[in-house]
mmCIF file of C-alpha atoms in Angstrom:
data_model
loop_
_atom_site.group_PDB
_atom_site.id
_atom_site.type_symbol
_atom_site.label_atom_id
_atom_site.label_comp_id
_atom_site.label_asym_id
_atom_site.label_seq_id
_atom_site.Cartn_x
_atom_site.Cartn_y
_atom_site.Cartn_z
ATOM 1 C CA UNK A 1 11.516 44.054 22.996
ATOM 2 C CA UNK A 2 14.084 41.512 22.847
ATOM 3 C CA UNK A 3 13.876 40.595 26.326
ATOM 4 C CA UNK A 4 9.861 40.632 25.917
ATOM 5 C CA UNK A 5 10.004 38.114 22.153
ATOM 6 C CA UNK A 6 13.042 35.798 24.208
ATOM 7 C CA UNK A 7 10.296 35.418 26.942
ATOM 8 C CA UNK A 8 7.817 34.660 24.846
ATOM 9 C CA UNK A 9 9.707 32.190 23.282
ATOM 10 C CA UNK A 10 11.171 30.552 26.123
ATOM 11 C CA UNK A 11 7.754 29.819 27.438
ATOM 12 C CA UNK A 12 6.466 28.743 24.511
ATOM 13 C CA UNK A 13 8.436 26.077 24.878
ATOM 14 C CA UNK A 14 8.506 25.385 27.968
ATOM 15 C CA UNK A 15 4.833 25.506 27.904
ATOM 16 C CA UNK A 16 4.627 23.669 24.211
ATOM 17 C CA UNK A 17 3.995 20.201 25.030
ATOM 18 C CA UNK A 18 1.238 21.029 27.784
ATOM 19 C CA UNK A 19 -0.618 24.282 26.522
ATOM 20 C CA UNK A 20 -3.387 22.671 24.345
ATOM 21 C CA UNK A 21 -4.451 21.025 27.502
ATOM 22 C CA UNK A 22 -5.263 23.780 29.282
ATOM 23 C CA UNK A 23 -8.006 24.355 26.418
ATOM 24 C CA UNK A 24 -10.838 23.384 28.476
ATOM 25 C CA UNK A 25 -11.940 23.661 32.267
ATOM 26 C CA UNK A 26 -12.589 19.624 32.241
ATOM 27 C CA UNK A 27 -9.286 19.499 31.208
ATOM 28 C CA UNK A 28 -7.496 21.028 33.993
ATOM 29 C CA UNK A 29 -6.712 18.953 36.850
ATOM 30 C CA UNK A 30 -5.227 16.193 34.626
ATOM 31 C CA UNK A 31 -3.164 19.545 32.525
ATOM 32 C CA UNK A 32 -1.924 20.828 36.424
ATOM 33 C CA UNK A 33 -0.499 17.325 36.724
ATOM 34 C CA UNK A 34 0.805 16.713 33.624
ATOM 35 C CA UNK A 35 2.420 19.954 33.437
ATOM 36 C CA UNK A 36 3.823 19.837 36.864
ATOM 37 C CA UNK A 37 5.686 16.493 36.275
ATOM 38 C CA UNK A 38 6.344 17.576 32.864
ATOM 39 C CA UNK A 39 8.965 20.092 34.667
ATOM 40 C CA UNK A 40 10.121 17.800 37.141
ATOM 41 C CA UNK A 41 11.418 15.753 34.765
ATOM 42 C CA UNK A 42 13.311 18.254 33.108
ATOM 43 C CA UNK A 43 15.136 19.300 36.031
ATOM 44 C CA UNK A 44 18.028 17.795 36.869
ATOM 45 C CA UNK A 45 18.185 16.853 41.032
ATOM 46 C CA UNK A 46 21.093 14.379 40.626
ATOM 47 C CA UNK A 47 23.249 16.704 42.402
ATOM 48 C CA UNK A 48 20.681 17.789 45.438
ATOM 49 C CA UNK A 49 20.198 14.139 45.330
ATOM 50 C CA UNK A 50 23.451 12.935 46.448
ATOM 51 C CA UNK A 51 23.435 15.753 49.383
ATOM 52 C CA UNK A 52 20.097 14.040 50.941
ATOM 53 C CA UNK A 53 21.689 10.629 50.213
ATOM 54 C CA UNK A 54 24.084 11.324 52.775
ATOM 55 C CA UNK A 55 22.180 12.784 55.068
ATOM 56 C CA UNK A 56 20.246 9.893 55.100
ATOM 57 C CA UNK A 57 23.230 7.394 55.365
ATOM 58 C CA UNK A 58 24.750 9.881 58.301
ATOM 59 C CA UNK A 59 21.435 11.371 60.058
ATOM 60 C CA UNK A 60 18.891 8.316 59.506
ATOM 61 C CA UNK A 61 19.048 7.054 62.852
ATOM 62 C CA UNK A 62 17.984 10.095 64.117
ATOM 63 C CA UNK A 63 15.444 11.159 60.736
ATOM 64 C CA UNK A 64 12.663 9.533 58.603
ATOM 65 C CA UNK A 65 13.308 8.114 55.520
ATOM 66 C CA UNK A 66 13.064 10.785 52.949
ATOM 67 C CA UNK A 67 13.629 11.933 49.161
ATOM 68 C CA UNK A 68 13.776 15.317 46.888
ATOM 69 C CA UNK A 69 11.818 13.904 44.478
ATOM 70 C CA UNK A 70 8.892 12.682 47.481
ATOM 71 C CA UNK A 71 8.942 15.822 49.111
ATOM 72 C CA UNK A 72 8.649 18.517 45.846
ATOM 73 C CA UNK A 73 5.397 15.627 45.549
ATOM 74 C CA UNK A 74 4.186 16.604 48.729
ATOM 75 C CA UNK A 75 4.609 19.747 48.905
ATOM 76 C CA UNK A 76 2.838 20.447 45.433
ATOM 77 C CA UNK A 77 0.099 18.378 46.224
ATOM 78 C CA UNK A 78 -0.332 20.293 49.748
ATOM 79 C CA UNK A 79 1.126 18.118 52.590
ATOM 80 C CA UNK A 80 4.094 17.498 54.021
ATOM 81 C CA UNK A 81 5.089 13.798 54.881
ATOM 82 C CA UNK A 82 7.365 14.842 57.645
ATOM 83 C CA UNK A 83 5.756 14.758 62.122
ATOM 84 C CA UNK A 84 7.324 17.796 63.461
ATOM 85 C CA UNK A 85 7.683 16.197 66.681
ATOM 86 C CA UNK A 86 9.649 12.647 64.737
ATOM 87 C CA UNK A 87 12.198 14.780 63.788
ATOM 88 C CA UNK A 88 12.547 17.034 67.328
ATOM 89 C CA UNK A 89 12.706 13.877 68.872
ATOM 90 C CA UNK A 90 15.415 13.252 66.404
ATOM 91 C CA UNK A 91 17.357 15.893 67.013
ATOM 92 C CA UNK A 92 17.474 15.716 70.749
ATOM 93 C CA UNK A 93 18.283 11.954 70.346
ATOM 94 C CA UNK A 94 21.046 13.081 68.774
ATOM 95 C CA UNK A 95 22.195 15.943 71.513
ATOM 96 C CA UNK A 96 21.778 14.049 74.163
ATOM 97 C CA UNK A 97 24.220 11.183 72.501
ATOM 98 C CA UNK A 98 26.803 13.670 71.768
ATOM 99 C CA UNK A 99 26.616 14.556 75.269
ATOM 100 C CA UNK A 100 27.162 11.386 76.543
ATOM 101 C CA UNK A 101 29.792 10.955 73.525
ATOM 102 C CA UNK A 102 31.690 14.181 75.188
ATOM 103 C CA UNK A 103 31.551 12.948 78.567
ATOM 104 C CA UNK A 104 34.930 11.000 78.957
ATOM 105 C CA UNK A 105 35.912 14.543 77.321
ATOM 106 C CA UNK A 106 34.740 16.110 80.511
ATOM 107 C CA UNK A 107 36.113 13.354 82.954
ATOM 108 C CA UNK A 108 39.427 13.768 81.327
ATOM 109 C CA UNK A 109 38.714 17.811 82.006
ATOM 110 C CA UNK A 110 38.032 17.492 85.445
ATOM 111 C CA UNK A 111 40.903 14.172 86.438
ATOM 112 C CA UNK A 112 43.366 16.656 84.825
ATOM 113 C CA UNK A 113 42.365 19.382 86.680
ATOM 114 C CA UNK A 114 42.190 17.632 90.055
ATOM 115 C CA UNK A 115 45.659 16.304 89.665
ATOM 116 C CA UNK A 116 46.585 20.206 89.318
ATOM 117 C CA UNK A 117 45.166 21.147 91.995
ATOM 118 C CA UNK A 118 46.426 19.138 93.507
ATOM 119 C CA UNK A 119 49.875 19.696 92.607
ATOM 120 C CA UNK A 120 49.681 22.706 93.651
ATOM 121 C CA UNK A 121 48.224 22.544 97.211
ATOM 122 C CA UNK A 122 51.534 20.305 97.651
ATOM 123 C CA UNK A 123 53.815 22.827 96.447
ATOM 124 C CA UNK A 124 52.030 25.772 98.341
ATOM 125 C CA UNK A 125 52.587 23.280 101.583
ATOM 126 C CA UNK A 126 56.047 22.282 101.304
ATOM 127 C CA UNK A 127 57.787 24.813 99.338
ATOM 128 C CA UNK A 128 59.142 22.821 97.202
ATOM 129 C CA UNK A 129 60.388 25.039 94.487
ATOM 130 C CA UNK A 130 61.297 23.800 90.707
ATOM 131 C CA UNK A 131 59.725 20.383 91.716
ATOM 132 C CA UNK A 132 56.285 21.251 92.421
ATOM 133 C CA UNK A 133 56.165 24.131 89.488
ATOM 134 C CA UNK A 134 57.613 21.256 86.828
ATOM 135 C CA UNK A 135 55.074 19.219 87.594
ATOM 136 C CA UNK A 136 51.925 21.501 88.062
ATOM 137 C CA UNK A 137 53.014 22.835 84.087
ATOM 138 C CA UNK A 138 53.764 19.121 82.984
ATOM 139 C CA UNK A 139 49.911 18.834 84.312
ATOM 140 C CA UNK A 140 49.251 21.960 82.961
ATOM 141 C CA UNK A 141 49.957 21.051 79.675
ATOM 142 C CA UNK A 142 48.411 17.558 79.091
ATOM 143 C CA UNK A 143 45.111 19.021 79.636
ATOM 144 C CA UNK A 144 45.250 21.594 77.558
ATOM 145 C CA UNK A 145 47.248 19.823 74.665
ATOM 146 C CA UNK A 146 43.478 17.038 75.038
ATOM 147 C CA UNK A 147 41.606 20.732 75.666
ATOM 148 C CA UNK A 148 43.508 22.025 71.357
ATOM 149 C CA UNK A 149 42.792 18.226 70.200
ATOM 150 C CA UNK A 150 39.068 18.844 71.096
ATOM 151 C CA UNK A 151 38.955 22.816 69.719
ATOM 152 C CA UNK A 152 40.154 21.484 66.640
ATOM 153 C CA UNK A 153 37.390 18.521 65.818
ATOM 154 C CA UNK A 154 35.497 21.076 66.548
ATOM 155 C CA UNK A 155 36.372 23.773 63.869
ATOM 156 C CA UNK A 156 37.248 20.725 61.369
ATOM 157 C CA UNK A 157 33.094 19.760 62.574
ATOM 158 C CA UNK A 158 32.295 23.788 61.696
ATOM 159 C CA UNK A 159 34.435 23.726 58.121
ATOM 160 C CA UNK A 160 32.788 20.634 56.655
ATOM 161 C CA UNK A 161 29.435 21.632 58.128
ATOM 162 C CA UNK A 162 30.338 25.091 55.949
ATOM 163 C CA UNK A 163 31.241 22.946 53.033
ATOM 164 C CA UNK A 164 28.705 20.939 52.440
ATOM 165 C CA UNK A 165 26.399 23.669 52.543
ATOM 166 C CA UNK A 166 28.669 25.415 49.978
ATOM 167 C CA UNK A 167 28.008 22.581 48.112
ATOM 168 C CA UNK A 168 24.502 22.016 48.194
ATOM 169 C CA UNK A 169 23.101 25.529 47.703
ATOM 170 C CA UNK A 170 25.567 25.391 44.728
ATOM 171 C CA UNK A 171 23.842 22.256 43.426
ATOM 172 C CA UNK A 172 20.300 24.191 44.416
ATOM 173 C CA UNK A 173 20.643 27.476 43.032
ATOM 174 C CA UNK A 174 20.922 26.395 38.962
ATOM 175 C CA UNK A 175 17.057 24.845 39.934
ATOM 176 C CA UNK A 176 15.788 27.489 41.680
ATOM 177 C CA UNK A 177 16.965 29.779 38.750
ATOM 178 C CA UNK A 178 16.134 27.785 36.492
ATOM 179 C CA UNK A 179 12.542 28.256 37.372
ATOM 180 C CA UNK A 180 12.970 31.711 38.615
ATOM 181 C CA UNK A 181 13.316 32.436 34.643
ATOM 182 C CA UNK A 182 9.982 29.853 34.424
ATOM 183 C CA UNK A 183 7.840 32.341 36.212
ATOM 184 C CA UNK A 184 9.119 35.586 34.036
ATOM 185 C CA UNK A 185 12.182 36.019 36.306
ATOM 186 C CA UNK A 186 14.992 36.592 33.187
ATOM 187 C CA UNK A 187 16.426 40.010 34.874
ATOM 188 C CA UNK A 188 16.649 38.301 38.964
ATOM 189 C CA UNK A 189 18.188 35.378 37.677
ATOM 190 C CA UNK A 190 20.801 37.139 35.400
ATOM 191 C CA UNK A 191 21.189 39.072 38.326
ATOM 192 C CA UNK A 192 21.624 36.257 41.107
ATOM 193 C CA UNK A 193 23.596 33.495 39.275
ATOM 194 C CA UNK A 194 26.886 35.314 38.969
ATOM 195 C CA UNK A 195 27.074 37.556 42.329
ATOM 196 C CA UNK A 196 25.782 34.490 44.474
ATOM 197 C CA UNK A 197 28.230 32.190 42.827
ATOM 198 C CA UNK A 198 30.916 34.288 43.300
ATOM 199 C CA UNK A 199 29.456 35.248 46.820
ATOM 200 C CA UNK A 200 29.741 31.597 47.464
ATOM 201 C CA UNK A 201 33.692 30.791 46.423
ATOM 202 C CA UNK A 202 35.023 34.729 48.404
ATOM 203 C CA UNK A 203 32.702 33.664 51.114
ATOM 204 C CA UNK A 204 34.203 29.552 51.508
ATOM 205 C CA UNK A 205 37.881 30.924 51.393
ATOM 206 C CA UNK A 206 37.841 33.886 53.889
ATOM 207 C CA UNK A 207 36.170 30.802 56.353
ATOM 208 C CA UNK A 208 37.960 28.546 55.504
ATOM 209 C CA UNK A 209 41.424 31.269 55.393
ATOM 210 C CA UNK A 210 40.490 33.648 56.837
ATOM 211 C CA UNK A 211 38.062 33.136 59.879
ATOM 212 C CA UNK A 212 38.534 29.613 61.174
ATOM 213 C CA UNK A 213 42.608 30.578 61.524
ATOM 214 C CA UNK A 214 41.608 34.119 63.259
ATOM 215 C CA UNK A 215 39.546 31.924 65.855
ATOM 216 C CA UNK A 216 42.370 28.635 66.118
ATOM 217 C CA UNK A 217 45.215 31.192 66.972
ATOM 218 C CA UNK A 218 42.964 32.966 69.492
ATOM 219 C CA UNK A 219 41.961 30.015 71.538
ATOM 220 C CA UNK A 220 46.110 28.694 71.777
ATOM 221 C CA UNK A 221 46.883 32.829 72.384
ATOM 222 C CA UNK A 222 44.758 32.836 75.174
ATOM 223 C CA UNK A 223 45.860 28.981 76.377
ATOM 224 C CA UNK A 224 49.395 30.834 76.100
ATOM 225 C CA UNK A 225 49.198 33.638 77.910
ATOM 226 C CA UNK A 226 46.966 31.556 81.274
ATOM 227 C CA UNK A 227 49.899 29.465 81.237
ATOM 228 C CA UNK A 228 52.795 32.004 81.787
ATOM 229 C CA UNK A 229 52.502 34.435 84.018
ATOM 230 C CA UNK A 230 54.751 36.857 82.672
ATOM 231 C CA UNK A 231 54.346 36.036 78.890
ATOM 232 C CA UNK A 232 50.904 38.144 78.713
ATOM 233 C CA UNK A 233 49.237 37.676 74.975
ATOM 234 C CA UNK A 234 45.244 38.169 76.280
ATOM 235 C CA UNK A 235 45.057 41.425 74.198
ATOM 236 C CA UNK A 236 46.379 39.748 71.385
ATOM 237 C CA UNK A 237 43.947 36.937 71.698
ATOM 238 C CA UNK A 238 41.393 39.106 72.415
ATOM 239 C CA UNK A 239 42.126 41.448 68.731
ATOM 240 C CA UNK A 240 41.768 38.476 66.908
ATOM 241 C CA UNK A 241 38.427 37.292 68.243
ATOM 242 C CA UNK A 242 37.357 40.675 67.305
ATOM 243 C CA UNK A 243 38.410 40.980 63.985
ATOM 244 C CA UNK A 244 36.770 36.967 63.556
ATOM 245 C CA UNK A 245 33.637 38.483 64.872
ATOM 246 C CA UNK A 246 33.413 41.445 62.606
ATOM 247 C CA UNK A 247 34.746 39.824 59.701
ATOM 248 C CA UNK A 248 31.974 37.268 60.149
ATOM 249 C CA UNK A 249 29.307 40.383 60.457
ATOM 250 C CA UNK A 250 30.610 42.442 57.594
ATOM 251 C CA UNK A 251 30.343 38.903 55.490
ATOM 252 C CA UNK A 252 26.905 38.194 56.374
ATOM 253 C CA UNK A 253 25.502 42.039 55.900
ATOM 254 C CA UNK A 254 27.151 42.612 53.206
ATOM 255 C CA UNK A 255 25.341 39.284 51.351
ATOM 256 C CA UNK A 256 22.298 39.558 52.344
ATOM 257 C CA UNK A 257 21.960 43.540 51.359
ATOM 258 C CA UNK A 258 22.930 43.373 48.438
ATOM 259 C CA UNK A 259 20.759 39.610 47.884
ATOM 260 C CA UNK A 260 17.761 41.647 48.881
ATOM 261 C CA UNK A 261 19.024 44.601 47.011
ATOM 262 C CA UNK A 262 18.735 41.940 43.776
ATOM 263 C CA UNK A 263 15.979 40.639 44.094
ATOM 264 C CA UNK A 264 13.942 44.085 45.019
ATOM 265 C CA UNK A 265 14.626 45.174 41.310
ATOM 266 C CA UNK A 266 14.914 42.726 39.660
ATOM 267 C CA UNK A 267 11.818 41.614 40.294
ATOM 268 C CA UNK A 268 10.182 45.079 39.556
ATOM 269 C CA UNK A 269 11.203 44.597 36.305
ATOM 270 C CA UNK A 270 10.273 41.084 35.329
ATOM 271 C CA UNK A 271 7.458 41.811 35.896
ATOM 272 C CA UNK A 272 6.634 44.764 33.743
ATOM 273 C CA UNK A 273 8.623 42.510 30.976
ATOM 274 C CA UNK A 274 6.556 39.785 31.399
ATOM 275 C CA UNK A 275 3.599 41.809 31.773
ATOM 276 C CA UNK A 276 4.036 43.386 28.266
ATOM 277 C CA UNK A 277 4.857 39.947 26.763
ATOM 278 C CA UNK A 278 1.216 39.001 28.176
ATOM 279 C CA UNK A 279 -0.632 42.286 26.142
ATOM 280 C CA UNK A 280 1.705 41.345 23.544
ATOM 281 C CA UNK A 281 0.487 38.084 23.251
ATOM 282 C CA UNK A 282 -3.334 39.104 23.792
ATOM 283 C CA UNK A 283 -3.439 42.149 21.357
ATOM 284 C CA UNK A 284 -1.034 41.160 18.239
ATOM 285 C CA UNK A 285 -1.153 37.778 18.243
ATOM 286 C CA UNK A 286 -4.340 37.053 16.124
ATOM 287 C CA UNK A 287 -7.275 34.025 17.318
ATOM 288 C CA UNK A 288 -5.115 31.946 19.440
ATOM 289 C CA UNK A 289 -2.835 34.844 21.074
ATOM 290 C CA UNK A 290 -5.727 34.910 23.744
ATOM 291 C CA UNK A 291 -5.367 31.140 24.433
ATOM 292 C CA UNK A 292 -1.784 30.976 24.437
ATOM 293 C CA UNK A 293 -1.622 33.494 27.358
ATOM 294 C CA UNK A 294 -3.977 31.158 28.589
ATOM 295 C CA UNK A 295 -1.346 29.038 28.262
ATOM 296 C CA UNK A 296 1.447 31.091 29.410
ATOM 297 C CA UNK A 297 0.552 32.180 32.249
ATOM 298 C CA UNK A 298 -1.024 29.200 33.263
ATOM 299 C CA UNK A 299 2.878 27.270 33.488
ATOM 300 C CA UNK A 300 3.684 30.386 35.003
ATOM 301 C CA UNK A 301 2.111 29.148 37.924
ATOM 302 C CA UNK A 302 2.531 26.120 38.441
ATOM 303 C CA UNK A 303 6.301 27.277 37.373
ATOM 304 C CA UNK A 304 5.724 28.903 40.642
ATOM 305 C CA UNK A 305 4.217 26.454 42.814
ATOM 306 C CA UNK A 306 6.821 23.932 41.716
ATOM 307 C CA UNK A 307 9.738 26.523 42.864
ATOM 308 C CA UNK A 308 7.981 27.153 45.896
ATOM 309 C CA UNK A 309 8.093 23.398 46.372
ATOM 310 C CA UNK A 310 11.827 23.270 46.172
ATOM 311 C CA UNK A 311 12.682 26.414 47.982
ATOM 312 C CA UNK A 312 11.193 24.933 50.905
ATOM 313 C CA UNK A 313 12.554 21.586 50.493
ATOM 314 C CA UNK A 314 15.782 23.498 50.043
ATOM 315 C CA UNK A 315 15.832 24.990 53.210
ATOM 316 C CA UNK A 316 14.869 21.904 55.107
ATOM 317 C CA UNK A 317 17.708 20.730 53.608
ATOM 318 C CA UNK A 318 20.443 23.530 54.893
ATOM 319 C CA UNK A 319 18.338 23.375 58.317
ATOM 320 C CA UNK A 320 19.298 19.878 58.634
ATOM 321 C CA UNK A 321 23.154 20.437 57.204
ATOM 322 C CA UNK A 322 23.879 23.516 59.671
ATOM 323 C CA UNK A 323 21.439 21.528 62.655
ATOM 324 C CA UNK A 324 23.694 18.213 63.439
ATOM 325 C CA UNK A 325 27.254 19.521 63.500
ATOM 326 C CA UNK A 326 25.997 22.765 65.525
ATOM 327 C CA UNK A 327 24.353 20.597 68.180
ATOM 328 C CA UNK A 328 28.025 19.097 68.117
ATOM 329 C CA UNK A 329 29.844 21.816 68.191
ATOM 330 C CA UNK A 330 27.221 22.731 71.603
ATOM 331 C CA UNK A 331 27.682 20.094 73.222
ATOM 332 C CA UNK A 332 32.040 20.274 73.160
ATOM 333 C CA UNK A 333 30.951 23.788 74.381
ATOM 334 C CA UNK A 334 28.771 22.269 77.048
ATOM 335 C CA UNK A 335 31.532 20.309 78.180
ATOM 336 C CA UNK A 336 34.008 22.984 78.062
ATOM 337 C CA UNK A 337 31.319 25.492 80.427
ATOM 338 C CA UNK A 338 30.477 22.081 83.185
ATOM 339 C CA UNK A 339 34.336 20.877 83.465
ATOM 340 C CA UNK A 340 34.858 24.722 84.274
ATOM 341 C CA UNK A 341 32.305 25.222 86.565
ATOM 342 C CA UNK A 342 33.344 22.519 88.451
ATOM 343 C CA UNK A 343 37.272 22.823 88.363
ATOM 344 C CA UNK A 344 36.478 26.408 90.177
ATOM 345 C CA UNK A 345 35.524 25.285 93.530
ATOM 346 C CA UNK A 346 39.050 23.259 94.101
ATOM 347 C CA UNK A 347 40.770 26.477 94.064
ATOM 348 C CA UNK A 348 42.839 26.357 90.543
ATOM 349 C CA UNK A 349 41.422 29.520 89.095
ATOM 350 C CA UNK A 350 44.060 29.639 86.349
ATOM 351 C CA UNK A 351 42.622 26.366 84.608
ATOM 352 C CA UNK A 352 39.314 26.923 85.641
ATOM 353 C CA UNK A 353 39.616 30.003 83.837
ATOM 354 C CA UNK A 354 41.582 28.931 80.413
ATOM 355 C CA UNK A 355 38.463 26.532 80.597
ATOM 356 C CA UNK A 356 36.006 29.051 80.671
ATOM 357 C CA UNK A 357 37.844 30.719 77.646
ATOM 358 C CA UNK A 358 38.528 27.779 75.703
ATOM 359 C CA UNK A 359 34.374 27.659 75.758
ATOM 360 C CA UNK A 360 34.315 30.875 74.659
ATOM 361 C CA UNK A 361 36.027 30.456 71.783
ATOM 362 C CA UNK A 362 33.988 27.766 70.624
ATOM 363 C CA UNK A 363 30.955 29.348 71.239
ATOM 364 C CA UNK A 364 32.590 31.450 68.487
ATOM 365 C CA UNK A 365 32.856 28.529 66.319
ATOM 366 C CA UNK A 366 29.332 27.744 67.258
ATOM 367 C CA UNK A 367 27.810 31.309 66.552
ATOM 368 C CA UNK A 368 30.090 31.146 63.239
ATOM 369 C CA UNK A 369 28.748 27.846 61.662
ATOM 370 C CA UNK A 370 24.810 28.915 62.728
ATOM 371 C CA UNK A 371 25.545 32.547 60.837
ATOM 372 C CA UNK A 372 26.821 30.854 57.371
ATOM 373 C CA UNK A 373 23.575 28.677 57.690
ATOM 374 C CA UNK A 374 21.207 32.058 58.345
ATOM 375 C CA UNK A 375 22.765 33.340 55.491
ATOM 376 C CA UNK A 376 21.827 30.836 52.986
ATOM 377 C CA UNK A 377 18.351 30.306 54.680
ATOM 378 C CA UNK A 378 18.051 33.852 53.767
ATOM 379 C CA UNK A 379 19.016 33.668 50.488
ATOM 380 C CA UNK A 380 17.119 30.632 49.593
ATOM 381 C CA UNK A 381 13.852 32.524 50.897
ATOM 382 C CA UNK A 382 15.110 36.001 48.958
ATOM 383 C CA UNK A 383 14.538 33.894 46.501
ATOM 384 C CA UNK A 384 11.343 32.658 46.730
ATOM 385 C CA UNK A 385 10.286 35.236 47.095
ATOM 386 C CA UNK A 386 11.594 37.497 44.481
ATOM 387 C CA UNK A 387 9.931 34.963 41.937
ATOM 388 C CA UNK A 388 6.961 35.162 44.170
ATOM 389 C CA UNK A 389 6.729 39.087 43.961
ATOM 390 C CA UNK A 390 7.618 39.017 40.254
ATOM 391 C CA UNK A 391 4.424 37.064 39.315
ATOM 392 C CA UNK A 392 2.415 39.298 42.222
ATOM 393 C CA UNK A 393 3.266 42.688 40.361
ATOM 394 C CA UNK A 394 2.459 40.998 36.667
#
């Protein structure tokens, strides 16, 4: 009963300025617009808009100009101002520019690989022992110093992308949970808030201090194993790679699984509370009980509309925060794959295999960033779906 009375009190505070607007059918369109506008004014979008301004500043050449509030206004009115073809064309343009920017890296890798192959052939032809070996080893070390530098750059891009996604979700979460409470999802909001906040902190720490170091050390050990014929650590490198894959898989499965279960349980409990509150208002509040109940339902409906609009915009932003860094990492990965394919016919199988190995570890970095983006995408979708299920079950 305490929960029901608290829910009624919260709805009365939320709906009181606009409850009189829902009394007549003639004023319904104006009431709808005013309710939505009042709810938007009560929400703090400053942190979310800060992230969007950063995206607009960095990616403004590839995306249409956009504002968080404007996108919400468009969605709640049933339209979306972005043209999908324009967005896809901008993303494609960005990817092509990244490939062109990394063509210098491809040239360096191929030229050094050719020099290594020539030195190896000279060593075989003239049977010069230590001099030829030292020259080949020096060239090999220069080649993979460059490779490790670009690999570190890719890992840094992945770290920054994950930090941005975590920061954005932390900024968006209070808004979504506030609107979740506004549609009657008090239990769901109470369960989601500590779990998601705690999980985001844990996920960020695990990614930075466990998964990315495992990938990086695995790549280094693979190169060392390729460099020396006697000192082989490829098994240890493979172990690090497998551990990183297992960690990210477990993390995604546990997070999404628990969030889904909590959302299902919370939505059922909230629907019962909301239905009971509506019945109590209709039955026990004389004269104005029905009017207040209708106003409450109106506010819930428009809160649901606003929450869905905010959630959809959040999904779009997560997609953008994930897509551009992932494309940059993929461009570097493609350079290594192309370099390995070009070097192999030259006869230096050792370098070709090492470049292919570096490419495979970059694919793993690509997969980690994409997986985290997918995890946040699903998490926001679950929160949206929980509120929709709560209202549907009422």
